[in-house]
Short mmCIF file of C-alpha atoms and ligand atoms in Angstrom, two decimals:
data_model
loop_
_atom_site.label_atom_id
_atom_site.label_comp_id
_atom_site.label_asym_id
_atom_site.label_seq_id
_atom_site.Cartn_x
_atom_site.Cartn_y
_atom_site.Cartn_z
CA MET L 27 51.66 59.40 -0.97
CA LYS L 28 54.56 58.79 1.38
CA ASP L 29 57.21 56.52 0.01
CA SER L 30 57.22 53.79 2.65
CA LYS L 31 56.74 50.06 2.84
CA LEU L 32 54.10 48.91 5.30
CA TYR L 33 54.13 45.27 6.40
CA ILE L 34 51.05 43.70 7.98
CA GLU L 35 50.71 40.39 9.79
CA ASN L 36 48.02 38.69 7.72
CA SER L 37 45.99 36.20 9.79
CA LEU L 38 44.86 34.46 6.62
CA THR L 39 48.37 33.49 5.50
CA ARG L 40 49.94 33.72 8.99
CA GLN L 41 52.70 35.81 7.46
CA LYS L 42 53.92 39.36 7.61
CA GLU L 43 53.26 40.71 4.13
CA LEU L 44 53.99 43.88 2.25
CA PHE L 45 50.78 45.88 2.11
CA THR L 46 49.85 46.49 -1.52
CA PRO L 47 46.27 47.71 -1.93
CA LEU L 48 44.19 46.43 -4.82
CA ASN L 49 43.86 49.95 -6.26
CA PRO L 50 47.03 51.98 -5.76
CA GLY L 51 46.42 54.91 -3.43
CA PHE L 52 43.08 53.60 -2.12
CA VAL L 53 42.29 51.32 0.81
CA GLY L 54 39.01 49.56 1.54
CA MET L 55 38.89 48.65 5.21
CA TYR L 56 36.16 46.77 7.09
CA VAL L 57 36.12 46.22 10.86
CA CYS L 58 33.43 44.34 12.75
CA GLY L 59 31.70 46.82 15.02
CA PRO L 60 29.92 46.34 18.34
CA THR L 61 26.76 44.40 19.12
CA VAL L 62 24.73 47.19 20.67
CA TYR L 63 22.76 45.38 23.39
CA SER L 64 24.77 46.52 26.43
CA ASP L 65 27.38 49.10 27.44
CA VAL L 66 30.62 49.03 25.51
CA HIS L 67 33.37 47.45 27.61
CA LEU L 68 37.06 48.18 27.83
CA GLY L 69 38.00 45.14 25.74
CA ASN L 70 35.89 46.51 22.85
CA CYS L 71 37.57 49.90 23.36
CA ARG L 72 41.01 48.33 23.05
CA THR L 73 40.07 46.69 19.77
CA PHE L 74 38.59 49.87 18.28
CA VAL L 75 41.56 51.96 19.46
CA SER L 76 43.90 49.44 17.76
CA PHE L 77 42.04 49.75 14.44
CA ASP L 78 41.90 53.52 14.88
CA ILE L 79 45.72 53.58 14.95
CA MET L 80 45.83 51.50 11.74
CA TYR L 81 43.26 53.76 10.05
CA ARG L 82 45.14 56.87 11.16
CA TYR L 83 48.46 55.46 9.96
CA LEU L 84 47.05 54.59 6.53
CA LEU L 85 45.69 58.14 6.28
CA TYR L 86 49.06 59.52 7.39
CA LEU L 87 50.76 57.52 4.63
CA GLY L 88 48.49 59.32 2.17
CA TYR L 89 45.98 56.60 1.28
CA LYS L 90 42.41 57.52 0.58
CA VAL L 91 40.72 55.12 2.98
CA ARG L 92 37.09 54.03 3.01
CA TYR L 93 36.67 52.71 6.53
CA VAL L 94 33.48 50.70 7.11
CA ARG L 95 32.64 49.66 10.68
CA ASN L 96 29.22 48.14 11.18
CA ILE L 97 26.73 48.14 14.02
CA THR L 98 25.28 44.71 14.84
CA ASP L 99 21.67 45.22 15.82
CA VAL L 100 20.15 41.86 14.90
CA GLY L 101 21.07 38.21 14.56
CA HIS L 102 23.92 37.93 17.09
CA LEU L 103 22.49 35.17 19.27
CA LEU L 104 23.38 34.10 22.77
CA ASP L 105 24.36 30.48 23.38
CA ASP L 106 20.75 29.65 24.34
CA GLY L 107 19.55 30.96 20.94
CA GLU L 108 18.05 34.22 22.18
CA ASP L 109 18.85 37.33 20.15
CA ARG L 110 21.08 39.68 22.17
CA MET L 111 18.97 42.68 21.16
CA SER L 112 15.75 41.01 22.37
CA LYS L 113 17.38 40.11 25.65
CA GLY L 114 18.45 43.74 26.10
CA ALA L 115 14.94 44.89 25.15
CA LYS L 116 13.24 42.60 27.64
CA ALA L 117 15.70 43.48 30.42
CA ASP L 118 15.19 47.25 29.95
CA ASN L 119 11.55 47.07 28.84
CA LEU L 120 12.32 48.83 25.57
CA GLU L 121 11.78 48.33 21.85
CA PRO L 122 14.75 46.47 20.31
CA MET L 123 15.46 49.58 18.21
CA GLU L 124 15.52 51.68 21.37
CA VAL L 125 18.07 49.30 22.82
CA ALA L 126 20.16 49.57 19.66
CA GLN L 127 19.95 53.37 19.69
CA LYS L 128 20.72 53.66 23.39
CA TYR L 129 23.86 51.56 23.23
CA SER L 130 24.96 52.95 19.85
CA ASN L 131 24.83 56.42 21.41
CA GLY L 132 26.86 55.19 24.38
CA PHE L 133 29.35 53.52 22.06
CA HIS L 134 29.80 56.69 19.98
CA GLN L 135 30.31 58.77 23.11
CA MET L 136 32.94 56.36 24.37
CA MET L 137 34.73 56.32 21.02
CA SER L 138 34.86 60.10 21.09
CA VAL L 139 36.17 60.10 24.69
CA PHE L 140 38.99 57.83 23.47
CA ASN L 141 39.53 60.11 20.43
CA VAL L 142 38.73 57.28 18.00
CA LEU L 143 37.96 58.69 14.53
CA PRO L 144 34.50 57.87 13.18
CA PRO L 145 34.46 55.46 10.23
CA SER L 146 33.55 56.63 6.72
CA ILE L 147 30.41 54.45 6.72
CA GLU L 148 28.71 52.85 9.74
CA PRO L 149 26.06 50.50 8.33
CA ARG L 150 23.54 48.69 10.51
CA ALA L 151 22.54 45.08 10.01
CA THR L 152 18.81 45.91 10.23
CA GLY L 153 19.23 48.48 7.44
CA HIS L 154 20.56 45.80 5.09
CA ILE L 155 18.05 42.96 5.28
CA ILE L 156 17.38 43.05 1.53
CA GLU L 157 21.09 42.71 0.72
CA GLN L 158 21.32 39.81 3.15
CA ILE L 159 18.31 38.03 1.64
CA GLU L 160 19.88 38.47 -1.82
CA MET L 161 23.10 36.96 -0.59
CA VAL L 162 21.29 33.95 0.91
CA GLN L 163 19.60 33.47 -2.47
CA SER L 164 22.96 33.58 -4.31
CA ILE L 165 24.44 31.02 -1.93
CA LEU L 166 21.40 28.77 -2.46
CA ASP L 167 21.63 29.23 -6.24
CA ASN L 168 25.30 28.22 -6.15
CA GLY L 169 24.48 25.03 -4.27
CA TYR L 170 26.17 25.89 -0.98
CA ALA L 171 23.04 26.17 1.14
CA TYR L 172 19.79 24.30 1.75
CA GLU L 173 16.43 25.17 3.17
CA ALA L 174 14.96 23.26 6.10
CA ASN L 175 11.65 24.16 7.68
CA GLY L 176 11.86 27.85 6.71
CA SER L 177 15.47 28.29 7.79
CA VAL L 178 18.43 28.28 5.41
CA TYR L 179 21.72 26.64 6.37
CA PHE L 180 25.13 27.01 4.84
CA ASP L 181 26.20 23.60 3.60
CA THR L 182 29.76 23.32 4.86
CA LEU L 183 30.38 19.86 3.37
CA ALA L 184 29.22 20.92 -0.12
CA PHE L 185 31.36 24.03 0.19
CA ALA L 186 34.40 22.09 1.44
CA LYS L 187 34.30 19.91 -1.68
CA ASP L 188 35.08 22.95 -3.85
CA HIS L 189 36.84 25.30 -1.44
CA ASN L 190 38.97 25.40 1.66
CA TYR L 191 36.66 25.73 4.68
CA GLY L 192 38.69 26.50 7.80
CA GLU L 193 41.56 28.37 6.12
CA LEU L 194 41.46 31.34 8.48
CA SER L 195 41.03 29.54 11.79
CA GLY L 196 43.10 26.53 10.75
CA ARG L 197 40.34 24.15 11.84
CA VAL L 198 39.11 21.16 9.92
CA ILE L 199 35.45 20.30 9.67
CA ASP L 200 35.56 17.43 12.14
CA GLU L 201 37.00 19.71 14.81
CA LEU L 202 34.13 22.07 14.26
CA LEU L 203 31.47 19.54 15.17
CA ALA L 204 30.92 20.56 18.73
CA GLU L 205 31.81 24.20 18.33
CA SER L 206 28.98 25.68 16.38
CA ARG L 207 27.64 28.71 18.27
CA ASP L 208 24.40 28.44 16.36
CA ASN L 209 20.89 28.23 17.63
CA LEU L 210 20.85 24.88 19.40
CA LYS L 211 17.12 24.51 18.85
CA HIS L 212 17.76 24.09 15.13
CA GLN L 213 20.59 21.54 15.34
CA GLY L 214 18.19 18.85 14.18
CA GLU L 215 17.52 20.59 10.88
CA LYS L 216 21.17 20.67 9.89
CA LYS L 217 22.75 18.08 7.62
CA HIS L 218 26.05 18.46 9.42
CA PRO L 219 26.77 20.03 12.81
CA SER L 220 29.26 22.49 11.33
CA ASP L 221 26.56 23.90 9.01
CA PHE L 222 25.37 27.30 10.19
CA ALA L 223 22.17 29.26 9.71
CA ILE L 224 22.21 32.10 7.23
CA TRP L 225 18.48 32.69 7.57
CA MET L 226 16.50 31.66 10.63
CA LYS L 227 12.79 31.17 10.82
CA ALA L 228 11.46 33.18 13.75
CA ASP L 229 9.04 31.79 16.27
CA GLU L 230 5.96 33.79 17.24
CA ASN L 231 7.56 35.52 20.20
CA HIS L 232 10.63 36.64 18.34
CA LEU L 233 10.75 40.45 18.36
CA MET L 234 12.78 41.24 15.24
CA LYS L 235 11.68 39.49 12.04
CA TRP L 236 11.25 40.17 8.34
CA ASN L 237 9.56 38.59 5.34
CA SER L 238 11.74 36.48 3.10
CA PRO L 239 11.21 33.83 0.39
CA TRP L 240 11.73 31.12 3.03
CA SER L 241 9.94 32.32 6.17
CA VAL L 242 9.32 35.30 8.41
CA GLY L 243 12.66 35.34 10.12
CA PHE L 244 15.97 37.05 10.51
CA PRO L 245 19.50 36.75 9.10
CA GLY L 246 22.31 34.77 10.72
CA TRP L 247 24.87 36.96 12.47
CA HIS L 248 27.79 36.31 10.11
CA LEU L 249 25.79 37.31 7.07
CA GLU L 250 25.58 41.03 7.77
CA CYS L 251 29.33 41.57 7.46
CA SER L 252 29.49 39.63 4.19
CA ALA L 253 26.58 41.62 2.73
CA MET L 254 27.64 45.06 3.97
CA SER L 255 31.35 44.74 3.12
CA THR L 256 30.39 43.62 -0.41
CA LYS L 257 27.93 46.48 -0.77
CA TYR L 258 30.30 49.24 0.33
CA LEU L 259 33.76 47.88 -0.56
CA GLY L 260 33.14 45.42 -3.37
CA LYS L 261 33.47 41.65 -3.64
CA THR L 262 37.18 41.86 -2.83
CA PHE L 263 38.71 44.60 -0.75
CA ASP L 264 41.95 45.24 1.08
CA PHE L 265 41.62 44.93 4.83
CA HIS L 266 39.30 43.16 7.26
CA GLY L 267 39.70 43.42 11.01
CA GLY L 268 38.20 42.31 14.30
CA GLY L 269 39.13 40.91 17.69
CA ASN L 270 40.72 37.46 17.54
CA ASP L 271 37.70 35.93 19.28
CA LEU L 272 35.86 36.61 16.02
CA LYS L 273 38.21 34.49 13.88
CA PHE L 274 35.97 31.53 14.42
CA PRO L 275 33.13 31.16 13.69
CA HIS L 276 32.32 34.71 12.59
CA HIS L 277 35.13 35.46 10.14
CA GLU L 278 35.55 31.89 8.92
CA ASN L 279 31.89 31.82 8.03
CA GLU L 280 32.03 35.27 6.52
CA ILE L 281 34.72 34.07 4.12
CA ALA L 282 32.68 30.94 3.29
CA GLN L 283 29.56 33.05 2.60
CA ASN L 284 31.44 35.46 0.32
CA MET L 285 33.07 32.57 -1.52
CA GLY L 286 29.73 30.79 -1.71
CA ALA L 287 27.90 33.84 -3.06
CA CYS L 288 30.54 35.65 -5.14
CA GLY L 289 33.26 33.05 -5.74
CA CYS L 290 36.08 35.05 -4.17
CA THR L 291 37.57 35.69 -0.73
CA PRO L 292 36.44 39.05 0.56
CA ALA L 293 39.61 40.55 2.00
CA LYS L 294 43.26 40.36 1.02
CA TYR L 295 44.60 41.10 4.53
CA TRP L 296 42.90 39.86 7.68
CA VAL L 297 44.01 41.53 10.89
CA HIS L 298 43.10 40.34 14.37
CA THR L 299 43.63 42.17 17.63
CA ASN L 300 44.34 40.41 20.88
CA MET L 301 42.31 40.47 24.07
CA LEU L 302 42.37 42.82 27.03
CA LEU L 303 42.96 41.09 30.38
CA MET L 304 42.89 42.48 33.89
CA ASN L 305 45.39 41.46 36.58
CA GLY L 306 46.53 38.58 34.38
CA ARG L 307 43.06 37.10 33.91
CA LYS L 308 40.23 37.38 31.42
CA MET L 309 37.92 40.25 32.27
CA SER L 310 34.72 38.70 33.50
CA LYS L 311 31.66 40.17 35.13
CA SER L 312 30.71 36.91 36.83
CA ASP L 313 33.86 36.66 38.96
CA GLY L 314 34.17 40.41 39.61
CA ASN L 315 37.35 40.76 37.54
CA THR L 316 36.00 43.66 35.53
CA ILE L 317 36.07 47.43 35.37
CA SER L 318 33.99 49.73 33.16
CA PRO L 319 35.56 52.63 31.27
CA GLY L 320 33.65 55.05 33.54
CA GLU L 321 34.94 53.37 36.70
CA LEU L 322 38.45 53.48 35.33
CA PHE L 323 38.18 57.23 34.64
CA THR L 324 36.75 58.08 38.08
CA GLY L 325 38.73 55.53 40.07
CA ASP L 326 35.50 54.18 41.53
CA SER L 327 36.61 50.53 41.61
CA VAL L 328 38.52 48.19 43.91
CA HIS L 329 40.87 47.42 41.02
CA VAL L 330 42.47 50.88 40.86
CA THR L 331 43.84 53.25 43.47
CA LYS L 332 42.76 56.33 41.51
CA GLY L 333 41.14 57.44 38.28
CA TYR L 334 43.02 57.55 34.98
CA SER L 335 42.11 59.91 32.18
CA PRO L 336 40.98 58.50 28.82
CA MET L 337 44.15 59.74 27.13
CA VAL L 338 46.31 57.99 29.72
CA VAL L 339 44.32 54.79 29.10
CA ARG L 340 44.78 55.22 25.35
CA PHE L 341 48.51 55.77 25.84
CA PHE L 342 48.59 52.65 28.06
CA MET L 343 46.99 50.66 25.22
CA LEU L 344 49.58 51.95 22.74
CA GLN L 345 52.40 50.65 24.90
CA CYS L 346 51.41 47.13 23.88
CA HIS L 347 51.34 45.72 20.35
CA TYR L 348 47.79 45.05 19.14
CA ASN L 349 48.75 41.44 18.52
CA SER L 350 49.63 40.70 22.17
CA THR L 351 47.31 40.39 25.12
CA LEU L 352 47.23 43.56 27.19
CA ASP L 353 47.06 43.18 30.95
CA LEU L 354 45.33 46.06 32.69
CA THR L 355 46.84 46.68 36.13
CA ASP L 356 46.85 49.67 38.45
CA GLY L 357 50.68 49.69 38.42
CA GLY L 358 50.79 49.61 34.62
CA LEU L 359 48.33 52.49 34.38
CA ALA L 360 50.23 54.56 36.95
CA ALA L 361 53.46 54.04 34.98
CA ALA L 362 51.64 54.97 31.74
CA GLU L 363 50.39 58.16 33.37
CA LYS L 364 53.97 59.18 34.22
CA GLY L 365 55.18 58.31 30.71
CA TYR L 366 52.32 60.21 29.13
CA HIS L 367 53.14 63.39 31.06
CA ARG L 368 56.86 63.03 30.37
CA LEU L 369 56.16 62.76 26.65
CA PHE L 370 53.89 65.80 26.52
CA GLU L 371 56.18 67.91 28.65
CA ALA L 372 59.04 67.14 26.26
CA TYR L 373 56.75 67.95 23.33
CA LYS L 374 56.03 71.39 24.82
CA HIS L 375 59.73 72.08 25.38
CA LEU L 376 60.50 70.90 21.86
CA GLN L 377 58.11 73.43 20.31
CA ALA L 378 59.94 76.23 22.16
CA LEU L 379 63.49 75.11 21.20
CA GLU L 380 65.54 77.31 18.90
CA THR L 381 68.92 76.66 17.34
CA GLU L 382 71.56 78.77 15.66
CA GLY L 383 72.15 75.82 13.35
CA GLY L 384 75.24 73.70 14.19
CA ASP L 385 76.16 70.31 12.81
CA GLY L 386 76.83 68.07 15.84
CA ALA L 387 76.74 64.29 16.02
CA ILE L 388 73.39 64.54 17.81
CA ASN L 389 71.69 65.24 14.44
CA ALA L 390 72.44 61.75 13.13
CA THR L 391 71.31 60.18 16.42
CA ILE L 392 67.99 62.00 16.43
CA ASN L 393 67.28 61.47 12.72
CA GLY L 394 68.13 57.79 13.14
CA LEU L 395 65.68 57.42 16.05
CA LEU L 396 62.89 59.18 14.16
CA ASP L 397 63.52 56.99 11.09
CA GLN L 398 63.32 53.94 13.33
CA ALA L 399 60.03 55.11 14.88
CA PHE L 400 58.44 55.15 11.41
CA ASP L 401 60.12 51.83 10.52
CA ASP L 402 58.42 50.42 13.63
CA MET L 403 55.04 51.73 12.48
CA ASN L 404 55.70 50.17 9.07
CA ASP L 405 56.47 46.92 10.83
CA ASP L 406 52.87 45.87 11.50
CA PHE L 407 51.95 49.07 13.38
CA ASN L 408 54.39 48.44 16.21
CA THR L 409 53.35 51.27 18.52
CA PRO L 410 55.31 50.12 21.62
CA LYS L 411 58.58 50.12 19.70
CA ALA L 412 57.84 53.44 18.03
CA LEU L 413 57.06 54.91 21.45
CA SER L 414 60.30 53.61 22.90
CA ARG L 415 62.23 55.45 20.12
CA LEU L 416 60.32 58.61 20.96
CA PHE L 417 61.29 58.25 24.59
CA GLU L 418 64.94 58.04 23.55
CA VAL L 419 64.42 61.33 21.73
CA VAL L 420 62.64 62.70 24.85
CA THR L 421 65.79 62.02 26.89
CA LEU L 422 67.79 64.03 24.36
CA ILE L 423 65.19 66.84 24.33
CA ASN L 424 65.47 67.06 28.11
CA LYS L 425 69.27 67.26 27.80
CA LEU L 426 68.96 70.01 25.18
CA VAL L 427 66.63 71.88 27.54
CA ASP L 428 68.78 71.56 30.65
CA GLY L 429 72.03 72.28 28.79
CA HIS L 430 73.62 68.79 28.98
CA GLU L 431 73.49 68.88 25.18
CA ASN L 432 74.10 72.01 23.17
CA VAL L 433 70.96 73.09 21.32
CA ASN L 434 73.14 74.91 18.78
CA ASP L 435 74.55 71.55 17.67
CA LEU L 436 71.17 70.90 16.01
CA THR L 437 70.69 71.86 12.39
CA GLU L 438 67.58 73.84 11.58
CA ALA L 439 66.36 70.86 9.51
CA THR L 440 66.73 68.38 12.39
CA LEU L 441 64.89 70.65 14.79
CA GLN L 442 62.05 71.19 12.33
CA ARG L 443 61.82 67.48 11.63
CA MET L 444 61.67 66.69 15.35
CA GLN L 445 58.88 69.20 15.82
CA SER L 446 56.81 67.98 12.90
CA ASP L 447 57.42 64.24 13.45
CA PHE L 448 56.52 64.51 17.13
CA HIS L 449 53.36 66.32 16.16
CA ALA L 450 52.46 63.74 13.51
CA LEU L 451 53.16 60.76 15.76
CA LEU L 452 51.51 62.05 18.93
CA PHE L 453 48.40 63.63 17.46
CA ASP L 454 47.76 62.32 13.94
CA ILE L 455 48.93 58.72 14.31
CA PHE L 456 48.68 57.84 18.01
CA GLY L 457 45.56 60.02 18.30
CA LEU L 458 46.55 61.42 21.68
CA LYS L 459 45.23 64.75 22.88
CA GLU L 460 47.03 67.21 25.03
CA HIS L 461 44.16 68.30 27.21
CA GLU L 462 45.85 66.82 30.25
CA SER L 463 47.80 69.07 32.55
CA SER L 464 51.58 68.65 32.76
CA SER L 465 53.14 66.80 35.68
CA SER L 466 54.25 70.03 37.35
CA ASP L 467 50.66 71.29 37.11
CA HIS L 468 49.69 67.94 38.55
CA ASP L 469 52.01 68.37 41.51
CA LYS L 470 50.52 71.80 42.18
CA MET L 471 47.01 70.39 41.88
CA ASP L 472 47.92 67.54 44.25
CA GLY L 473 49.25 70.08 46.78
CA LEU L 474 46.15 72.25 46.54
CA MET L 475 43.83 69.28 46.88
CA GLU L 476 45.76 68.04 49.91
CA LEU L 477 45.33 71.46 51.51
CA LEU L 478 41.60 71.56 50.77
CA LEU L 479 41.02 68.01 52.00
CA ASP L 480 42.95 68.80 55.22
CA LEU L 481 40.72 71.83 55.77
CA ARG L 482 37.67 69.66 55.12
CA ALA L 483 38.91 67.00 57.55
CA GLN L 484 39.45 69.66 60.25
CA ALA L 485 35.96 71.05 59.64
CA ARG L 486 34.48 67.55 59.97
CA GLU L 487 36.39 66.94 63.20
CA GLN L 488 34.89 70.14 64.58
CA LYS L 489 31.48 69.04 63.28
CA ASP L 490 31.44 72.14 61.10
CA TRP L 491 29.30 70.41 58.46
CA GLY L 492 28.55 73.67 56.66
CA THR L 493 32.23 74.19 55.74
CA SER L 494 32.94 70.56 54.94
CA ASP L 495 29.86 70.30 52.67
CA LYS L 496 30.73 73.60 50.99
CA ILE L 497 34.20 72.30 50.08
CA ARG L 498 32.80 69.05 48.74
CA ASP L 499 29.98 70.71 46.78
CA GLN L 500 32.15 73.38 45.21
CA LEU L 501 34.67 70.76 44.18
CA ALA L 502 31.82 68.71 42.72
CA ALA L 503 30.76 71.77 40.71
CA LEU L 504 34.29 71.69 39.23
CA ASN L 505 33.79 68.00 38.44
CA ILE L 506 36.16 66.96 41.22
CA VAL L 507 34.66 64.08 43.17
CA VAL L 508 35.74 63.51 46.76
CA LYS L 509 35.43 59.99 48.11
CA ASP L 510 35.69 59.01 51.78
CA GLY L 511 36.87 55.42 52.09
CA LYS L 512 38.40 53.12 54.69
CA GLU L 513 41.87 54.13 53.62
CA GLY L 514 41.22 57.85 53.83
CA THR L 515 39.85 60.46 51.49
CA SER L 516 40.65 60.45 47.79
CA TRP L 517 39.63 62.59 44.85
CA THR L 518 39.26 62.25 41.10
CA ILE L 519 38.42 64.53 38.21
CA ASN L 520 35.41 63.39 36.20
CA SER L 521 36.00 63.78 32.51
P1 AMP Z 614 31.12 42.54 20.31
O1 AMP Z 614 30.37 43.79 20.65
O2 AMP Z 614 31.09 41.52 21.38
O3 AMP Z 614 30.67 41.97 18.97
O4 AMP Z 614 32.66 42.95 20.16
C1 AMP Z 614 33.12 44.06 19.42
C2 AMP Z 614 34.61 43.92 19.18
O5 AMP Z 614 35.35 43.90 20.43
C3 AMP Z 614 34.99 42.61 18.47
O6 AMP Z 614 35.99 42.89 17.49
C4 AMP Z 614 35.54 41.75 19.58
O7 AMP Z 614 36.47 40.83 19.09
C5 AMP Z 614 36.23 42.79 20.45
N1 AMP Z 614 36.41 42.33 21.85
C6 AMP Z 614 35.51 41.71 22.66
N2 AMP Z 614 36.06 41.41 23.88
C7 AMP Z 614 37.33 41.87 23.85
C8 AMP Z 614 38.43 41.89 24.79
N3 AMP Z 614 38.32 41.39 26.03
N4 AMP Z 614 39.60 42.46 24.39
C9 AMP Z 614 39.73 42.98 23.15
N5 AMP Z 614 38.74 43.00 22.22
C10 AMP Z 614 37.55 42.46 22.55
ZN1 ZN Z 615 31.58 41.02 11.44
#
């Protein structure tokens, strides 16, 4: 175990707290996974990349981490009460399980493209119906739920008499009246509008339903995370994460269910990531302010002037703290691309540096910056600050390479530390990969592509379609896509 003090902003207490796991050396970590009824979007990717950094950093510190990230494949209803999976199934004319498989596959592929480590356990809600039924029964037995017409509702007023309902979101019951995202059809069965369904009776047309002591039905959405975190991490575990849009009602109700069933709060530290915006506004399909990961990689969107590789997008995400909103803009991505190449070029030079072992003042400067980079990571996983320290070291590396600083002023120990810390931060902790070409390779590639596209343009002018098609097709075979638009011809590399 590394001897370092990690502080985490705990959403439950609204304070930055020293991270002390329940069992020294071990961490139990649960993160709400995707609802697999449509393609994963960039906002989801940001959230899972953020938790990937936390997972990686805990591993780097030497903890043995059990990371559980679920797949929601039942129970997450739309505002009109329809199950998201059924909606996906009807739209694509598939079995609900086919929908779940299709979008789980897509999600896994996208996570791998972004170099997100797989969790230790990835449980599915539909694989844990028995555990969920048992939990409903425990909540009923403890007097915090009631049955109405085959459905079972969590009794928020009964619960609030004994416990603090609203602790995480900071809302009081009266404020919650109008906000329940539950099935509106069943509002009439509830004793209080803030009560929420933990088991729902299914109507005849409902596609996904199971037998239970109360009705043929299906579990409420919040229940799966309570049941699966308890099953795999215990009644109380260390860390629970999700996007901050899940704080209420999902996480608030999760806490209430765990308290109601087991008598204790599930997680010690609750961590919430902030939202991804685009051009200063919420990403939204309905007003066109949206871009898919694929479109971002190929550049096939009005919102970007070119494609950006997944590692550049990951690096772009790291430049913002997980707790702040991140605004996706073409300018921001272009700047990230430059920074990314600068960092990796310096890393390559660093691996080739050799010193005769002097003892200049530069040693203290570099060691100080590297210490600070890890202090930043210990300060609630502050990746943008840690990166800015690395860039200060990059400036020094470049000076050592071009002779503005004397490489022989470095001690052997400093040089070795720089090489190993850069490696640990870039690859193990930030999870970046170096499959991108360097910026000088980029310049050469740009020059070559310009030449080829000029030749193609000349061929087209001369109506020599054979040559122009040959250039385009052979580039396509190399995964280089040429696009002819109003503003000229552009190209991107498909990853
Ligand atoms: P969902 O598939 O909708 O259940 O979401 C999966 C995860 O992505 C949850 O933790 C959400 O909070 C998170 N998420 C959804 N939209 C965004 C967004 N625009 N930015 C960041 N995270 C998001
Ligand atoms: Zn959840």
